[in-house]
PDB file of C-alpha atoms in Angstrom:
ATOM      1  CA  MET A 270      18.280  -8.239  20.362  1.00 96.00           C
ATOM      2  CA  LEU A 271      20.755 -10.793  21.743  1.00 97.00           C
ATOM      3  CA  LEU A 272      20.778 -11.380  25.499  1.00 97.00           C
ATOM      4  CA  ASP A 273      23.220 -13.482  27.482  1.00 96.00           C
ATOM      5  CA  ARG A 274      22.084 -15.785  30.274  1.00 96.00           C
ATOM      6  CA  ASP A 275      22.358 -12.912  32.760  1.00 96.00           C
ATOM      7  CA  LEU A 276      19.953 -10.871  30.598  1.00 97.00           C
ATOM      8  CA  ARG A 277      22.632  -8.407  29.633  1.00 97.00           C
ATOM      9  CA  ILE A 278      22.235  -6.928  26.165  1.00 97.00           C
ATOM     10  CA  ARG A 279      24.984  -8.107  23.818  1.00 96.00           C
ATOM     11  CA  ALA A 280      23.803  -6.942  20.400  1.00 96.00           C
ATOM     12  CA  VAL A 281      20.900  -4.974  18.948  1.00 96.00           C
ATOM     13  CA  SER A 282      19.701  -4.454  15.384  1.00 95.00           C
ATOM     14  CA  HIS A 283      19.204  -1.001  13.914  1.00 95.00           C
ATOM     15  CA  ALA A 284      15.491  -1.788  13.569  1.00 93.00           C
ATOM     16  CA  TYR A 285      15.225  -2.561  17.288  1.00 94.00           C
ATOM     17  CA  GLU A 286      17.033   0.655  18.177  1.00 95.00           C
ATOM     18  CA  ARG A 287      14.657   2.589  15.945  1.00 92.00           C
ATOM     19  CA  VAL A 288      11.379   1.221  17.333  1.00 92.00           C
ATOM     20  CA  THR A 289      12.578   1.562  20.931  1.00 94.00           C
ATOM     21  CA  MET A 290      13.885   5.086  20.227  1.00 91.00           C
ATOM     22  CA  ARG A 291      17.459   4.390  21.272  1.00 93.00           C
ATOM     23  CA  ASP A 292      20.668   5.826  19.859  1.00 92.00           C
ATOM     24  CA  HIS A 293      22.930   3.530  17.910  1.00 93.00           C
ATOM     25  CA  GLY A 294      25.268   1.675  20.265  1.00 93.00           C
ATOM     26  CA  GLU A 295      23.474   2.839  23.412  1.00 94.00           C
ATOM     27  CA  LEU A 296      22.055  -0.515  24.526  1.00 96.00           C
ATOM     28  CA  PRO A 297      24.831  -3.155  24.354  1.00 96.00           C
ATOM     29  CA  GLY A 298      26.293  -3.867  27.785  1.00 96.00           C
ATOM     30  CA  GLN A 299      23.226  -2.754  29.723  1.00 97.00           C
ATOM     31  CA  PHE A 300      21.116  -5.057  31.876  1.00 97.00           C
ATOM     32  CA  LEU A 301      17.837  -5.537  30.026  1.00 97.00           C
ATOM     33  CA  PHE A 302      15.529  -4.191  32.718  1.00 97.00           C
ATOM     34  CA  ASP A 303      17.788  -1.236  33.458  1.00 96.00           C
ATOM     35  CA  ALA A 304      17.502  -0.261  29.808  1.00 96.00           C
ATOM     36  CA  PHE A 305      13.771  -0.990  29.685  1.00 96.00           C
ATOM     37  CA  PRO A 306      12.127  -0.570  33.099  1.00 96.00           C
ATOM     38  CA  ASP A 307       8.400  -0.474  33.670  1.00 96.00           C
ATOM     39  CA  ASN A 308       6.701   2.882  33.352  1.00 94.00           C
ATOM     40  CA  PRO A 309       6.575   4.120  36.969  1.00 94.00           C
ATOM     41  CA  HIS A 310       3.608   6.343  36.108  1.00 93.00           C
ATOM     42  CA  ASP A 311       1.495   3.364  35.002  1.00 92.00           C
ATOM     43  CA  PRO A 312       0.065   1.349  37.912  1.00 91.00           C
ATOM     44  CA  GLN A 313      -0.916  -1.444  35.496  1.00 91.00           C
ATOM     45  CA  ALA A 314       2.573  -1.828  34.044  1.00 92.00           C
ATOM     46  CA  ASN A 315       3.623  -5.480  33.974  1.00 92.00           C
ATOM     47  CA  GLY A 316       6.014  -5.599  31.039  1.00 94.00           C
ATOM     48  CA  THR A 317       9.132  -6.466  33.025  1.00 96.00           C
ATOM     49  CA  THR A 318       7.326  -9.212  34.949  1.00 96.00           C
ATOM     50  CA  ASN A 319       5.872 -10.896  31.880  1.00 94.00           C
ATOM     51  CA  LEU A 320       9.054 -10.555  29.842  1.00 96.00           C
ATOM     52  CA  ALA A 321      11.163 -11.947  32.692  1.00 97.00           C
ATOM     53  CA  LEU A 322       8.861 -14.984  32.947  1.00 97.00           C
ATOM     54  CA  SER A 323       9.129 -15.609  29.206  1.00 96.00           C
ATOM     55  CA  LEU A 324      12.918 -15.293  29.200  1.00 97.00           C
ATOM     56  CA  GLU A 325      13.198 -17.608  32.195  1.00 97.00           C
ATOM     57  CA  THR A 326      11.048 -20.153  30.354  1.00 96.00           C
ATOM     58  CA  VAL A 327      13.329 -20.056  27.317  1.00 97.00           C
ATOM     59  CA  LEU A 328      16.483 -20.394  29.415  1.00 96.00           C
ATOM     60  CA  ARG A 329      14.965 -23.252  31.412  1.00 96.00           C
ATOM     61  CA  THR A 330      13.403 -25.246  28.574  1.00 96.00           C
ATOM     62  CA  GLY A 331      15.488 -24.272  25.564  1.00 96.00           C
ATOM     63  CA  HIS A 332      12.298 -23.689  23.567  1.00 96.00           C
ATOM     64  CA  THR A 333      10.915 -20.580  21.878  1.00 96.00           C
ATOM     65  CA  ASP A 334       8.250 -18.683  23.779  1.00 95.00           C
ATOM     66  CA  ASP A 335       5.888 -16.442  21.800  1.00 91.00           C
ATOM     67  CA  MET A 336       4.430 -13.968  24.252  1.00 90.00           C
ATOM     68  CA  ARG A 337       0.956 -12.582  23.859  1.00 86.00           C
ATOM     69  CA  VAL A 338       0.617  -8.934  22.870  1.00 87.00           C
ATOM     70  CA  GLN A 339       2.142  -6.819  25.617  1.00 90.00           C
ATOM     71  CA  ARG A 340       1.892  -3.168  26.533  1.00 90.00           C
ATOM     72  CA  TYR A 341       5.390  -2.071  27.475  1.00 94.00           C
ATOM     73  CA  ASP A 342       6.083   1.662  27.496  1.00 92.00           C
ATOM     74  CA  VAL A 343       9.579   2.942  26.715  1.00 92.00           C
ATOM     75  CA  ARG A 344      11.442   6.002  27.900  1.00 92.00           C
ATOM     76  CA  ASP A 345      11.075   9.136  25.834  1.00 90.00           C
ATOM     77  CA  PRO A 346      14.623  10.122  24.785  1.00 89.00           C
ATOM     78  CA  ALA A 347      13.524  13.768  24.642  1.00 86.00           C
ATOM     79  CA  ALA A 348      12.235  13.633  28.240  1.00 87.00           C
ATOM     80  CA  PRO A 349      13.858  10.786  30.235  1.00 79.00           C
ATOM     81  CA  ASP A 350      11.329  11.047  33.065  1.00 87.00           C
ATOM     82  CA  GLU A 351       8.489  10.461  30.615  1.00 89.00           C
ATOM     83  CA  PHE A 352       7.455   7.244  28.888  1.00 92.00           C
ATOM     84  CA  VAL A 353       5.980   6.668  25.441  1.00 89.00           C
ATOM     85  CA  PRO A 354       3.067   4.186  25.390  1.00 89.00           C
ATOM     86  CA  LYS A 355       3.877   1.159  23.233  1.00 91.00           C
ATOM     87  CA  VAL A 356       2.259  -2.191  22.461  1.00 89.00           C
ATOM     88  CA  TRP A 357       4.366  -5.091  21.214  1.00 92.00           C
ATOM     89  CA  SER A 358       4.142  -8.618  19.880  1.00 89.00           C
ATOM     90  CA  PRO A 359       7.255 -10.207  21.466  1.00 93.00           C
ATOM     91  CA  SER A 360       8.951 -13.536  20.833  1.00 95.00           C
ATOM     92  CA  ASN A 361      11.911 -15.087  22.635  1.00 97.00           C
ATOM     93  CA  ALA A 362      14.022 -17.893  21.212  1.00 97.00           C
ATOM     94  CA  PRO A 363      17.021 -19.825  22.558  1.00 97.00           C
ATOM     95  CA  LEU A 364      20.473 -18.735  21.394  1.00 96.00           C
ATOM     96  CA  ILE A 365      22.542 -21.861  20.838  1.00 95.00           C
ATOM     97  CA  ASP A 366      26.316 -21.905  20.368  1.00 93.00           C
ATOM     98  CA  HIS A 367      27.998 -25.262  19.674  1.00 92.00           C
ATOM     99  CA  GLY A 368      25.075 -27.073  21.240  1.00 91.00           C
ATOM    100  CA  GLU A 369      25.055 -24.936  24.380  1.00 95.00           C
ATOM    101  CA  LEU A 370      22.269 -22.535  25.315  1.00 96.00           C
ATOM    102  CA  VAL A 371      24.132 -19.258  25.820  1.00 96.00           C
ATOM    103  CA  GLY A 372      21.340 -16.708  25.777  1.00 96.00           C
ATOM    104  CA  VAL A 373      18.111 -15.535  24.201  1.00 97.00           C
ATOM    105  CA  VAL A 374      17.168 -13.921  20.908  1.00 97.00           C
ATOM    106  CA  HIS A 375      14.503 -11.363  21.793  1.00 97.00           C
ATOM    107  CA  ARG A 376      12.363 -10.086  18.924  1.00 96.00           C
ATOM    108  CA  VAL A 377       9.533  -7.571  18.973  1.00 94.00           C
ATOM    109  CA  GLU A 378       7.093  -6.200  16.450  1.00 90.00           C
ATOM    110  CA  GLU A 379       5.280  -3.003  17.323  1.00 88.00           C
ATOM    111  CA  VAL A 380       1.485  -3.182  17.297  1.00 87.00           C
ATOM    112  CA  SER A 381       0.533   0.324  16.279  1.00 76.00           C
ATOM    113  CA  ASP A 382      -3.143   0.169  15.326  1.00 74.00           C
ATOM    114  CA  THR A 383      -6.367  -1.140  16.810  1.00 71.00           C
ATOM    115  CA  LYS A 384      -7.080  -3.519  13.940  1.00 70.00           C
ATOM    116  CA  ARG A 385      -3.752  -5.283  14.426  1.00 74.00           C
ATOM    117  CA  LEU A 386      -4.260  -5.426  18.193  1.00 73.00           C
ATOM    118  CA  LEU A 387      -7.675  -7.045  17.855  1.00 69.00           C
ATOM    119  CA  ALA A 388      -6.278  -9.534  15.335  1.00 74.00           C
ATOM    120  CA  GLU A 389      -3.520 -10.488  17.783  1.00 71.00           C
ATOM    121  CA  ILE A 390      -6.046 -10.875  20.591  1.00 70.00           C
ATOM    122  CA  ALA A 391      -8.231 -13.091  18.393  1.00 69.00           C
ATOM    123  CA  ARG A 392      -5.205 -15.223  17.509  1.00 73.00           C
ATOM    124  CA  ALA A 393      -4.329 -15.543  21.188  1.00 67.00           C
ATOM    125  CA  ALA A 394      -7.918 -16.501  21.996  1.00 67.00           C
ATOM    126  CA  ASP A 395      -7.706 -19.314  19.443  1.00 71.00           C
ATOM    127  CA  GLN A 396      -4.740 -20.599  21.448  1.00 73.00           C
ATOM    128  CA  GLY A 397      -6.696 -20.425  24.690  1.00 74.00           C
ATOM    129  CA  VAL A 398      -5.166 -17.164  25.941  1.00 70.00           C
ATOM    130  CA  SER A 399      -7.752 -14.732  27.276  1.00 70.00           C
ATOM    131  CA  TRP A 400      -7.681 -11.008  27.977  1.00 70.00           C
ATOM    132  CA  THR A 401      -9.530  -9.183  30.713  1.00 75.00           C
ATOM    133  CA  PRO A 402     -11.418  -5.992  29.774  1.00 73.00           C
ATOM    134  CA  ALA A 403      -8.922  -3.996  31.854  1.00 75.00           C
ATOM    135  CA  GLU A 404      -5.972  -5.464  29.932  1.00 77.00           C
ATOM    136  CA  LEU A 405      -7.615  -4.723  26.605  1.00 73.00           C
ATOM    137  CA  LEU A 406      -8.400  -1.146  27.645  1.00 71.00           C
ATOM    138  CA  HIS A 407      -4.823  -0.718  28.861  1.00 79.00           C
ATOM    139  CA  ALA A 408      -3.444  -1.714  25.457  1.00 79.00           C
ATOM    140  CA  LEU A 409      -6.007   0.351  23.546  1.00 75.00           C
ATOM    141  CA  GLU A 410      -5.079   3.431  25.572  1.00 79.00           C
ATOM    142  CA  ALA A 411      -1.451   3.017  24.499  1.00 79.00           C
ATOM    143  CA  ILE A 412      -2.367   2.734  20.829  1.00 77.00           C
ATOM    144  CA  ASP A 413      -4.680   5.743  21.080  1.00 76.00           C
ATOM    145  CA  ALA A 414      -1.926   7.790  22.749  1.00 68.00           C
ATOM    146  CA  ALA A 415       0.558   6.773  20.060  1.00 63.00           C
ATOM    147  CA  LYS A 416      -1.916   7.739  17.334  1.00 65.00           C
ATOM    148  CA  SER A 417      -2.539  11.118  18.976  1.00 58.00           C
ATOM    149  CA  ALA A 418       1.209  11.755  19.170  1.00 55.00           C
ATOM    150  CA  HIS A 419       1.592  10.771  15.515  1.00 55.00           C
ATOM    151  CA  ASP A 420      -1.270  13.060  14.488  1.00 49.00           C
ATOM    152  CA  HIS A 421       0.235  15.927  16.494  1.00 48.00           C
ATOM    153  CA  ALA A 422       3.638  15.428  14.879  1.00 56.00           C
ATOM    154  CA  ARG A 423       2.019  15.326  11.453  1.00 63.00           C
ATOM    155  CA  LEU A 424       0.104  18.533  12.194  1.00 56.00           C
ATOM    156  CA  GLN A 425       3.306  20.265  13.307  1.00 64.00           C
ATOM    157  CA  ALA A 426       5.038  19.124  10.128  1.00 65.00           C
ATOM    158  CA  LEU A 427       2.183  20.485   8.008  1.00 63.00           C
ATOM    159  CA  LEU A 428       2.274  23.807   9.857  1.00 63.00           C
ATOM    160  CA  ALA A 429       6.020  24.048   9.309  1.00 67.00           C
ATOM    161  CA  GLU A 430       5.568  23.220   5.633  1.00 67.00           C
ATOM    162  CA  ASN A 431       2.874  25.892   5.298  1.00 64.00           C
ATOM    163  CA  GLU A 432       5.144  28.438   6.972  1.00 67.00           C
ATOM    164  CA  GLN A 433       7.961  27.581   4.570  1.00 71.00           C
ATOM    165  CA  LEU A 434       5.568  27.960   1.650  1.00 64.00           C
ATOM    166  CA  ARG A 435       4.332  31.315   2.950  1.00 67.00           C
ATOM    167  CA  ARG A 436       7.872  32.603   3.314  1.00 71.00           C
ATOM    168  CA  ALA A 437       8.771  31.316  -0.140  1.00 63.00           C
ATOM    169  CA  ILE A 438       5.819  33.208  -1.627  1.00 66.00           C
ATOM    170  CA  GLU A 439       6.782  36.361   0.260  1.00 66.00           C
ATOM    171  CA  THR A 440      10.376  36.012  -0.923  1.00 72.00           C
ATOM    172  CA  ARG A 441       9.254  35.521  -4.509  1.00 77.00           C
ATOM    173  CA  ASP A 442       7.020  38.612  -4.306  1.00 78.00           C
ATOM    174  CA  THR A 443       9.816  40.694  -2.785  1.00 81.00           C
ATOM    175  CA  ILE A 444      12.304  39.655  -5.452  1.00 82.00           C
ATOM    176  CA  GLY A 445       9.678  40.204  -8.142  1.00 83.00           C
ATOM    177  CA  GLN A 446       9.030  43.751  -6.957  1.00 84.00           C
ATOM    178  CA  ALA A 447      12.754  44.498  -6.825  1.00 82.00           C
ATOM    179  CA  LYS A 448      13.200  43.125 -10.337  1.00 83.00           C
ATOM    180  CA  GLY A 449      10.359  45.324 -11.548  1.00 84.00           C
ATOM    181  CA  MET A 450      11.955  48.368  -9.969  1.00 84.00           C
ATOM    182  CA  LEU A 451      15.323  47.627 -11.611  1.00 83.00           C
ATOM    183  CA  MET A 452      13.680  46.945 -14.975  1.00 86.00           C
ATOM    184  CA  GLU A 453      11.925  50.303 -14.853  1.00 84.00           C
ATOM    185  CA  ARG A 454      14.897  52.222 -13.460  1.00 82.00           C
ATOM    186  CA  PHE A 455      17.538  50.855 -15.857  1.00 84.00           C
ATOM    187  CA  ASP A 456      15.339  49.852 -18.804  1.00 85.00           C
ATOM    188  CA  ILE A 457      16.433  46.202 -18.690  1.00 88.00           C
ATOM    189  CA  ASP A 458      14.574  42.921 -19.038  1.00 88.00           C
ATOM    190  CA  ALA A 459      13.607  40.541 -16.209  1.00 85.00           C
ATOM    191  CA  ALA A 460      16.582  38.213 -16.709  1.00 86.00           C
ATOM    192  CA  SER A 461      19.052  41.095 -16.574  1.00 86.00           C
ATOM    193  CA  ALA A 462      17.357  42.492 -13.475  1.00 83.00           C
ATOM    194  CA  PHE A 463      17.677  39.159 -11.703  1.00 84.00           C
ATOM    195  CA  GLU A 464      21.321  38.829 -12.762  1.00 86.00           C
ATOM    196  CA  LEU A 465      21.938  42.244 -11.228  1.00 83.00           C
ATOM    197  CA  LEU A 466      20.337  41.135  -7.961  1.00 81.00           C
ATOM    198  CA  VAL A 467      22.478  38.001  -7.927  1.00 84.00           C
ATOM    199  CA  ARG A 468      25.644  40.007  -8.588  1.00 86.00           C
ATOM    200  CA  LEU A 469      24.802  42.403  -5.761  1.00 83.00           C
ATOM    201  CA  SER A 470      24.137  39.402  -3.523  1.00 82.00           C
ATOM    202  CA  GLN A 471      27.536  37.904  -4.299  1.00 84.00           C
ATOM    203  CA  ASP A 472      29.354  41.214  -3.886  1.00 83.00           C
ATOM    204  CA  THR A 473      27.805  41.888  -0.475  1.00 85.00           C
ATOM    205  CA  ASN A 474      27.616  38.275   0.756  1.00 86.00           C
ATOM    206  CA  ALA A 475      23.891  38.674   1.416  1.00 84.00           C
ATOM    207  CA  ARG A 476      20.898  36.669   0.253  1.00 84.00           C
ATOM    208  CA  VAL A 477      19.088  37.842  -2.868  1.00 82.00           C
ATOM    209  CA  GLU A 478      15.973  38.369  -0.745  1.00 82.00           C
ATOM    210  CA  GLN A 479      17.868  40.714   1.587  1.00 83.00           C
ATOM    211  CA  ILE A 480      19.205  42.726  -1.349  1.00 82.00           C
ATOM    212  CA  ALA A 481      15.695  42.982  -2.792  1.00 81.00           C
ATOM    213  CA  LEU A 482      14.295  44.222   0.531  1.00 82.00           C
ATOM    214  CA  LYS A 483      17.009  46.876   0.836  1.00 83.00           C
ATOM    215  CA  LEU A 484      16.362  48.113  -2.690  1.00 81.00           C
ATOM    216  CA  LEU A 485      12.634  48.365  -2.041  1.00 81.00           C
ATOM    217  CA  LYS A 486      13.212  50.276   1.195  1.00 80.00           C
ATOM    218  CA  VAL A 487      15.503  52.723  -0.604  1.00 76.00           C
ATOM    219  CA  ASP A 488      12.995  53.165  -3.401  1.00 63.00           C
ATOM    220  CA  HIS A 489      10.015  53.380  -1.025  1.00 58.00           C
ATOM    221  CA  PRO A 490      11.290  54.569   2.365  1.00 45.00           C
ATOM    222  CA  PRO A 491       8.839  54.212   5.276  1.00 48.00           C
ATOM    223  CA  ARG A 492       6.887  57.349   6.115  1.00 45.00           C
ATOM    224  CA  SER A 493       7.751  59.077   9.361  1.00 43.00           C
ATOM    225  CA  SER A 494       4.882  59.708  11.746  1.00 42.00           C
TER     226      SER A 494
END
């Protein structure tokens, strides 16, 4: 992401839009902290404060500032009043044009698993940067929430896939029964029976499955009570 000296977003990569769950072209022109405010539901949120300090350091010194791992939730595009927990490894570098510092290049890498988080914390500790237990727990909660959301989405995808498979099997059975009925009724082979179903489908502008169901209902009408 490219920011001008007023911290207004000037350009964003597709990768940045993807990880922050923003539509293409949505961010340029917005003030950074309007686009990415703190999560108002999180009393420990300090992303805007820490990011602002880092950006101010870059603009003041002209040197890159690698921030420590930061929890910074982002708005859920599906529910604007809700925020998605996120943990990032941010870095801010000066943007120089013809020798003049004109803005900041803001880069982030999402930290999406506990192993990576602990590795980042260990690296920060080697540089003399410490974490309080509360800060560590805060970040771990975000990663756990993200993992739970991922697992839920995966479960929903598997359920949808199973439903599609079930319907495919039912469709195959229905068409198979209709083919069998036509083979017996007209003394034709399986290929000819299927061709007949396809021709009926084309003539009536209905799916083959629908034609098969209608034929089976005609051949085996439901019993009246």
